[in-house]
CSV table of C-alpha atoms in Angstrom, one decimal:
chain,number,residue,atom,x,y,z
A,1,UNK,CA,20.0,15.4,9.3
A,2,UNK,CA,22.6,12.8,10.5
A,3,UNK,CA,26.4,13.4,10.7
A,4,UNK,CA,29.0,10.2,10.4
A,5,UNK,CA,31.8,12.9,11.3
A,6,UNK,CA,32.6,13.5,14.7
A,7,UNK,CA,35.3,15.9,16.7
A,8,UNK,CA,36.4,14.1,20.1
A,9,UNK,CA,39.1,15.9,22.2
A,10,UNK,CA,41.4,13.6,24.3
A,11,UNK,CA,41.9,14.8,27.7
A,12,UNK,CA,45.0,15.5,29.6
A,13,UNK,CA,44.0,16.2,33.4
A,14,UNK,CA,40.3,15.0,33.5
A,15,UNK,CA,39.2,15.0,37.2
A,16,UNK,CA,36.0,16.3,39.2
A,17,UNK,CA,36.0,20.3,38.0
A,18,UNK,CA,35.4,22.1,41.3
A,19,UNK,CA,34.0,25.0,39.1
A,20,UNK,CA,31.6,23.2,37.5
A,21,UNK,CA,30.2,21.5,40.6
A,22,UNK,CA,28.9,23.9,42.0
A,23,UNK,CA,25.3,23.6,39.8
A,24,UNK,CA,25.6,19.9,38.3
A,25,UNK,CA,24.9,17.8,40.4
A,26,UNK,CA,25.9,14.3,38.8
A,27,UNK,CA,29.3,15.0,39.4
A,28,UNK,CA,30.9,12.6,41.9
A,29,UNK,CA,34.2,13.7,44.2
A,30,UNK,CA,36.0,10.8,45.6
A,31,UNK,CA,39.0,11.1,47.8
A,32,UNK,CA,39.3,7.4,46.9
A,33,UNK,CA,41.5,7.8,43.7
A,34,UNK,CA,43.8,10.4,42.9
A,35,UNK,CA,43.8,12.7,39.6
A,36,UNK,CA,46.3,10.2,38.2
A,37,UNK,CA,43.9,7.2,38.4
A,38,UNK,CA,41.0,9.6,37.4
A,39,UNK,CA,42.8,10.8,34.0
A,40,UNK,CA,44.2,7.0,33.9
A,41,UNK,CA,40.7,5.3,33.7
A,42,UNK,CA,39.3,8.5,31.4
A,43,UNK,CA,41.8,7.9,29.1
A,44,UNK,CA,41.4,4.4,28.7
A,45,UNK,CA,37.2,5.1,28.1
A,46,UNK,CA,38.1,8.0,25.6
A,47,UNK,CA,40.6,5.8,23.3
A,48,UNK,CA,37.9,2.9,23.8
A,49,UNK,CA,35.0,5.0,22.4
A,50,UNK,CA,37.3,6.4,19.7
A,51,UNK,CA,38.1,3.0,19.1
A,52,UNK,CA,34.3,0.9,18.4
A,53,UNK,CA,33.0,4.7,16.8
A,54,UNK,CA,35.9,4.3,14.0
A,55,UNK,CA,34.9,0.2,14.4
A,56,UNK,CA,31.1,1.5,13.0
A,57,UNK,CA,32.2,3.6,10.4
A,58,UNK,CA,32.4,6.3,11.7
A,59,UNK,CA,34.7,9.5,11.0
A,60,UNK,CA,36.3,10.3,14.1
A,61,UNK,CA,38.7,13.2,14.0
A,62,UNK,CA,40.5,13.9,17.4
A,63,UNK,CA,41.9,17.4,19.0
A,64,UNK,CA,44.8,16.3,21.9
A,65,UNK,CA,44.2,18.2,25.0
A,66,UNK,CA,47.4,19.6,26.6
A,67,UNK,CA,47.9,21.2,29.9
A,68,UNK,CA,45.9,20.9,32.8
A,69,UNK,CA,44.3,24.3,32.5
A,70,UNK,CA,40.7,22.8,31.0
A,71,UNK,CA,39.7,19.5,33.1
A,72,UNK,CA,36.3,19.0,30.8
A,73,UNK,CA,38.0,19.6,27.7
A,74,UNK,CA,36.6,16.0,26.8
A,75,UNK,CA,33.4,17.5,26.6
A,76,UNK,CA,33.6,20.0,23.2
A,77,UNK,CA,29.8,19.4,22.2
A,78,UNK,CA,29.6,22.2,25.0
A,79,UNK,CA,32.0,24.8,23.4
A,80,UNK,CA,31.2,24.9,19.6
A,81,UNK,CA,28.7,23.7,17.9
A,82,UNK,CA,28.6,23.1,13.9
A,83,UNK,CA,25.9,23.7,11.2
A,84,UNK,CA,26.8,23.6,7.4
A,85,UNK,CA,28.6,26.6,6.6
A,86,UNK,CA,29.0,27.4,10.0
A,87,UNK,CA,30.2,27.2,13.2
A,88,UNK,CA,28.7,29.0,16.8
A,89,UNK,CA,31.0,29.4,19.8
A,90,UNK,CA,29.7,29.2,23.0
A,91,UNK,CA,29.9,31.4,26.3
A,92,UNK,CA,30.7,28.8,28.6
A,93,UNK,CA,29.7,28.9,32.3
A,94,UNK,CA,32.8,28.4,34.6
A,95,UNK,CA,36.4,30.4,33.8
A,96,UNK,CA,38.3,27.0,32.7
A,97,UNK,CA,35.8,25.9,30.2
A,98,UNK,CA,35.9,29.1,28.8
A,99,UNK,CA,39.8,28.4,28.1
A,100,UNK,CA,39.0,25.2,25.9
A,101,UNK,CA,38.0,27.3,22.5
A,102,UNK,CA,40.9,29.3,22.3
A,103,UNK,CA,43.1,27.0,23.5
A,104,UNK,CA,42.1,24.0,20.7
A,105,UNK,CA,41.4,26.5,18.1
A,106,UNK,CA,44.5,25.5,16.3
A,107,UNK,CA,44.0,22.3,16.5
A,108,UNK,CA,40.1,22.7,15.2
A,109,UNK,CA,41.3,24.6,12.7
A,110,UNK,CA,43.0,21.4,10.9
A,111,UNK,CA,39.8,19.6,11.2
A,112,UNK,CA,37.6,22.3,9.8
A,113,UNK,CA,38.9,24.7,7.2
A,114,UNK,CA,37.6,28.1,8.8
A,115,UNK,CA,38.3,30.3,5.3
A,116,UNK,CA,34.9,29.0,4.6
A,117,UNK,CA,33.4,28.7,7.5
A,118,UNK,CA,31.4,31.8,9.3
A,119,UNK,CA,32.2,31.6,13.1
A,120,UNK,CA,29.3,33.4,15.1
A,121,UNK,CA,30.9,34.0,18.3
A,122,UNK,CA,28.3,34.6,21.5
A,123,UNK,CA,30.9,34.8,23.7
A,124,UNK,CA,30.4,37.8,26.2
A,125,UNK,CA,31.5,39.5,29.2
A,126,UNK,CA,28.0,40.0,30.2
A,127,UNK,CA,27.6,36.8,31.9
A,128,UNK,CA,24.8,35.5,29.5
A,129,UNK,CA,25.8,32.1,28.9
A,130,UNK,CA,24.9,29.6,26.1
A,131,UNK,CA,26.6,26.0,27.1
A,132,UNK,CA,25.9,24.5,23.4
A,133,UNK,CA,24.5,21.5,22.7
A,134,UNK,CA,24.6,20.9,26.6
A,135,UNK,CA,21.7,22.8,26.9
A,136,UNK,CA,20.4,23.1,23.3
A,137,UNK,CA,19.1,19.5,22.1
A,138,UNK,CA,18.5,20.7,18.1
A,139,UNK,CA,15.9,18.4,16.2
A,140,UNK,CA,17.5,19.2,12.7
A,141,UNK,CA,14.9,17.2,10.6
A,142,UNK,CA,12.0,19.8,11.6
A,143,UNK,CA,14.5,22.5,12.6
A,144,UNK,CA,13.4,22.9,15.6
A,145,UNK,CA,15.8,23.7,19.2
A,146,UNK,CA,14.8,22.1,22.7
A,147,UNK,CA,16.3,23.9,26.1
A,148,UNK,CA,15.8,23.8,29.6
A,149,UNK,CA,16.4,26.7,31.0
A,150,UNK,CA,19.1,27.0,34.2
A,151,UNK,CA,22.6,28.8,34.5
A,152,UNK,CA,23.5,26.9,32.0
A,153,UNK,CA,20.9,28.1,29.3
A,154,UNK,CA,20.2,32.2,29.1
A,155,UNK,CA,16.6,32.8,27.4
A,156,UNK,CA,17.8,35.7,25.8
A,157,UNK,CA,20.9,33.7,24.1
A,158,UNK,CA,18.5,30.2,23.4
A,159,UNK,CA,16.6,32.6,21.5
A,160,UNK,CA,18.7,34.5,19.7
A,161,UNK,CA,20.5,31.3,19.1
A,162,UNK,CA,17.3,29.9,17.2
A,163,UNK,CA,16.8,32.8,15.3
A,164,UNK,CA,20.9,32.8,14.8
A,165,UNK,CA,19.8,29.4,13.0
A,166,UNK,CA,16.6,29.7,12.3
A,167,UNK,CA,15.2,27.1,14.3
A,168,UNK,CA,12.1,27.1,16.2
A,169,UNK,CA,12.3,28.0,20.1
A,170,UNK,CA,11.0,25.5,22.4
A,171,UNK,CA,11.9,26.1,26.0
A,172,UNK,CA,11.2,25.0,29.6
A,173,UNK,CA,12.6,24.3,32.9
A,174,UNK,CA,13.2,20.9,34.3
A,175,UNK,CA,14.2,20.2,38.5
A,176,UNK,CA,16.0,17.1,40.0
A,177,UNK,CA,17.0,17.4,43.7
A,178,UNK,CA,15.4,20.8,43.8
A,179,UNK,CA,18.2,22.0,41.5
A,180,UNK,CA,17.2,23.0,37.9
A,181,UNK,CA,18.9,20.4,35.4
A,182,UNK,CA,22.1,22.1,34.0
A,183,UNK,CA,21.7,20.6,30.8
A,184,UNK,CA,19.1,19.3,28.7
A,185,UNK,CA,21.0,16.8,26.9
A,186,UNK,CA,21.1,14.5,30.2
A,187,UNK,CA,17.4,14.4,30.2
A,188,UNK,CA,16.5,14.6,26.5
A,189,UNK,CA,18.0,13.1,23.4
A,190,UNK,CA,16.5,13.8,19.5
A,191,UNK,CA,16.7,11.1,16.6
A,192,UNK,CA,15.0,11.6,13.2
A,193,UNK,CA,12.3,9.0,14.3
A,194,UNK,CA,12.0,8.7,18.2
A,195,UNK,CA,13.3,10.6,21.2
A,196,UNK,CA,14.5,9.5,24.3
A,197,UNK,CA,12.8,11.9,27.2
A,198,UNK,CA,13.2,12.5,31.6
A,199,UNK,CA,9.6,14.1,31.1
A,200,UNK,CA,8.4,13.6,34.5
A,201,UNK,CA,11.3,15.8,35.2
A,202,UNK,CA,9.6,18.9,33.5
A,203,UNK,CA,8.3,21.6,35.8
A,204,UNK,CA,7.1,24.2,33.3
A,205,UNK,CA,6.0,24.3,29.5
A,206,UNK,CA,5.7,20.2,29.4
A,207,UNK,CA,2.7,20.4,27.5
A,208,UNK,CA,4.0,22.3,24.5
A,209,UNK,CA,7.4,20.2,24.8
A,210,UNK,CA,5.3,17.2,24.5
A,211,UNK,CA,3.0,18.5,21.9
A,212,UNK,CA,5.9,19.5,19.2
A,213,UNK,CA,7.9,16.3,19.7
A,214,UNK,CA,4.6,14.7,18.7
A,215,UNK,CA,4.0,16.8,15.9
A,216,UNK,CA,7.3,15.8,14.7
A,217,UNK,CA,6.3,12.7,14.1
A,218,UNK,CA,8.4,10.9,16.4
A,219,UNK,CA,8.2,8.1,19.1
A,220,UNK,CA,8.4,9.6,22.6
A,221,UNK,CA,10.3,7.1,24.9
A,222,UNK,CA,9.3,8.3,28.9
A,223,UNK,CA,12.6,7.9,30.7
A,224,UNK,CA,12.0,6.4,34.1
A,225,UNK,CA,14.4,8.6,36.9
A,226,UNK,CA,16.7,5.0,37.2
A,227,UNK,CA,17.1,5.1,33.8
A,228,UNK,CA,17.9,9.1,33.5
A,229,UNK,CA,20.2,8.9,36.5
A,230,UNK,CA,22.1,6.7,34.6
A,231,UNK,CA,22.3,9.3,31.7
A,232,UNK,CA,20.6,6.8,29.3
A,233,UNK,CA,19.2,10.2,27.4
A,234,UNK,CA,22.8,11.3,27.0
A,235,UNK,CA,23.1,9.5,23.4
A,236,UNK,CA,23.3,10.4,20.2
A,237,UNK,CA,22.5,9.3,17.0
A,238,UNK,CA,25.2,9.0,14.2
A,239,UNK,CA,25.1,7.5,10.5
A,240,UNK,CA,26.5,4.5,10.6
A,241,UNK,CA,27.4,2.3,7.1
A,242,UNK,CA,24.3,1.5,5.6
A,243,UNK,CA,22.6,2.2,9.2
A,244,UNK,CA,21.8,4.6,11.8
A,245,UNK,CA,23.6,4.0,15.0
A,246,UNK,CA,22.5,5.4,18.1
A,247,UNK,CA,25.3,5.9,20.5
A,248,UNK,CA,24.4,5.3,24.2
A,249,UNK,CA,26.7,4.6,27.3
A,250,UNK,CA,26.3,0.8,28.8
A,251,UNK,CA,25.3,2.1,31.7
A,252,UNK,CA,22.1,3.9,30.1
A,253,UNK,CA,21.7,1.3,27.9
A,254,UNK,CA,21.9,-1.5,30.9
A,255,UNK,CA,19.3,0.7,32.6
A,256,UNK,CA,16.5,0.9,29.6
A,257,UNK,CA,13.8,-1.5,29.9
A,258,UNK,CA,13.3,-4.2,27.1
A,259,UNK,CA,10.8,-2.7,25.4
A,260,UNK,CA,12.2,0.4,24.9
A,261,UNK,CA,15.4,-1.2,23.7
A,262,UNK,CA,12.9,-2.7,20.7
A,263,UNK,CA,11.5,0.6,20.2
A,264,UNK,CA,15.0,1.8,19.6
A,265,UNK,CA,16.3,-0.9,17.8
A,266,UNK,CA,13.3,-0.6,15.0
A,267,UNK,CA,14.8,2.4,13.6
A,268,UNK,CA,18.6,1.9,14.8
A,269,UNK,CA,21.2,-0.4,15.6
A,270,UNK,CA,22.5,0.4,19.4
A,271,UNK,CA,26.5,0.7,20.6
A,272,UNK,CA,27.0,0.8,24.1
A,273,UNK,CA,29.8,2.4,25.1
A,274,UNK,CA,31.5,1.9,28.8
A,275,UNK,CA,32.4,5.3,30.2
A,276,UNK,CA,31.4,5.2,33.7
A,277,UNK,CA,34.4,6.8,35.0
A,278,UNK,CA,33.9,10.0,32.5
A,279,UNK,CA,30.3,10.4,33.6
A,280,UNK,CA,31.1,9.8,37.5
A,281,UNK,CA,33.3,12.4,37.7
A,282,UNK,CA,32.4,14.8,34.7
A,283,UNK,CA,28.8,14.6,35.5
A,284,UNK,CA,28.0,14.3,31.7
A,285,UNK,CA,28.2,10.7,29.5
A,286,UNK,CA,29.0,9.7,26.0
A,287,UNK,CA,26.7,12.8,24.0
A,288,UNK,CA,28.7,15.5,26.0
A,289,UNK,CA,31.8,13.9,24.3
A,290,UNK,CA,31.1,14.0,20.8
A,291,UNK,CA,30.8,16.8,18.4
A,292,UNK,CA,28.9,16.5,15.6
A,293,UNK,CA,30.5,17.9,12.3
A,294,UNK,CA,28.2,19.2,9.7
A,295,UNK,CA,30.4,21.2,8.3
């Protein structure tokens, strides 16, 4: 199942989220550039991105962050996630990205009519956090969920989640640096036929990882670390006119070797998208930014 409508949210304050730093480790500080010039170059990537998706044909609905409250607001795929019929809201790690749902809700609720919509809310004071499609990658051709485990990803939630949904539960833990990967999205994307995958990066439960993904049918593509580190499995696929498009930031696409560019490009046409500053500073790239709308 392919979506060509999207939900993007425009930031206000973008800059290096001190909360969130303290377990993802692709976020860069720089003293270099002040919050200005940070939200300045974001900006200029966001309206870019909105810019070629709408180019492609695709439905592109933007929600206007407002305040400075939420610096990762650009990121929404984290905070709700949409199937038909419904809509799930996430338990989000860190006290300001807990504020974006809330805080857009009125907003959202002119892009998706909630009268018939059924909102199933795992938001908790429990601390038992569920960070989306951050850290749920959801093959929805062979309804089946994907999650590395970290603070990120609760086992109790991914699981109740899949049931929630009724997809089937695939889970493991992946390390870089020592640290376990906050999200599985930066080291695994899902396509209806191939998926890009850090698998070298998998420390436990690679073997049945490996083993569904082939029984889906689909063409594994081994990410080397060069070309995760530069969040070339942060990418989505989208229906394009007539086409599926798979979304990818020029830096991950820059970093793919030749031949898996053709493997990609027998089952999609490829737009790179330049949003180096957004992925320097927010530690997540072009996926984390879009939010698919099945609704």
């Amino acid at each position: 199942m392919i979506t060509n409508k999207i939900i993007m949210t425009r930031p206000y304050a973008f800059k290096f989220n001190e909360e969130t730093a303290s377990d993802n480790i692709y976020q860069e500080d720089s003293n270099k550039l002040s919050d200005d010039e940070i939200q300045k170059r974001a900006l200029g990537e966001f309206d870019s991105a909105v810019y070629l998706l709408r180019k492609n044909k695709i439905h592109v609905d933007v929600i206007e962050d407002f305040d400075d409250r939420t610096p990762d607001s650009i990121f929404p795929n984290n905070v709700f996630v949409t199937f038909p019929g419904k809509i799930f809201v996430a338990q989000m790690y860190t006290e300001n990205r807990n504020k974006e749902y809330e805080k857009l809700l009125p907003q959202l609720k002119k892009v998706i009519d909630f009268k018939d919509v059924q909102v199933i809310n795992f938001k908790n004071d429990k601390g038992k956090v569920l960070e989306g499609t951050g850290v749920v990658v959801i093959d929805r051709w062979n309804s089946t969920a994907y999650a590395s485990l970290s603070k990120r990803c609760d086992k109790d939630e991914f699981l109740k989640f899949a049931d929630e949904f009724k997809l089937k539960p695939i889970y493991f833990k992946s390390k870089d640096q020592g640290s376990y990967i906050y999200h599985t999205n930066v080291m695994m994307s899902v396509s209806e036929k191939f998926t890009l995958i850090a698998d070298e990066l998998i420390v436990e439960n690679k073997g049945e990882v490996l083993k569904t993904l082939r029984e889906s049918g689909k063409e594994i593509i081994s990410l080397t670390y060069n070309e995760f580190i530069n969040f070339s499995a942060n990418s989505i696929e989208l229906k394009g006119e007539g086409k599926n498009l798979f979304v990818i930031s020029k830096e991950g696409y820059n970093s793919l070797s030749p031949d898996k560019i053709r493997i990609i490009e027998k089952y999609d046409e490829i737009l790179p998208i330049d949003v180096k500053n957004i992925s320097r500073f927010g530690g997540g790239s072009i996926r984390c930014m879009i939010a698919e709308n099945f609704i």
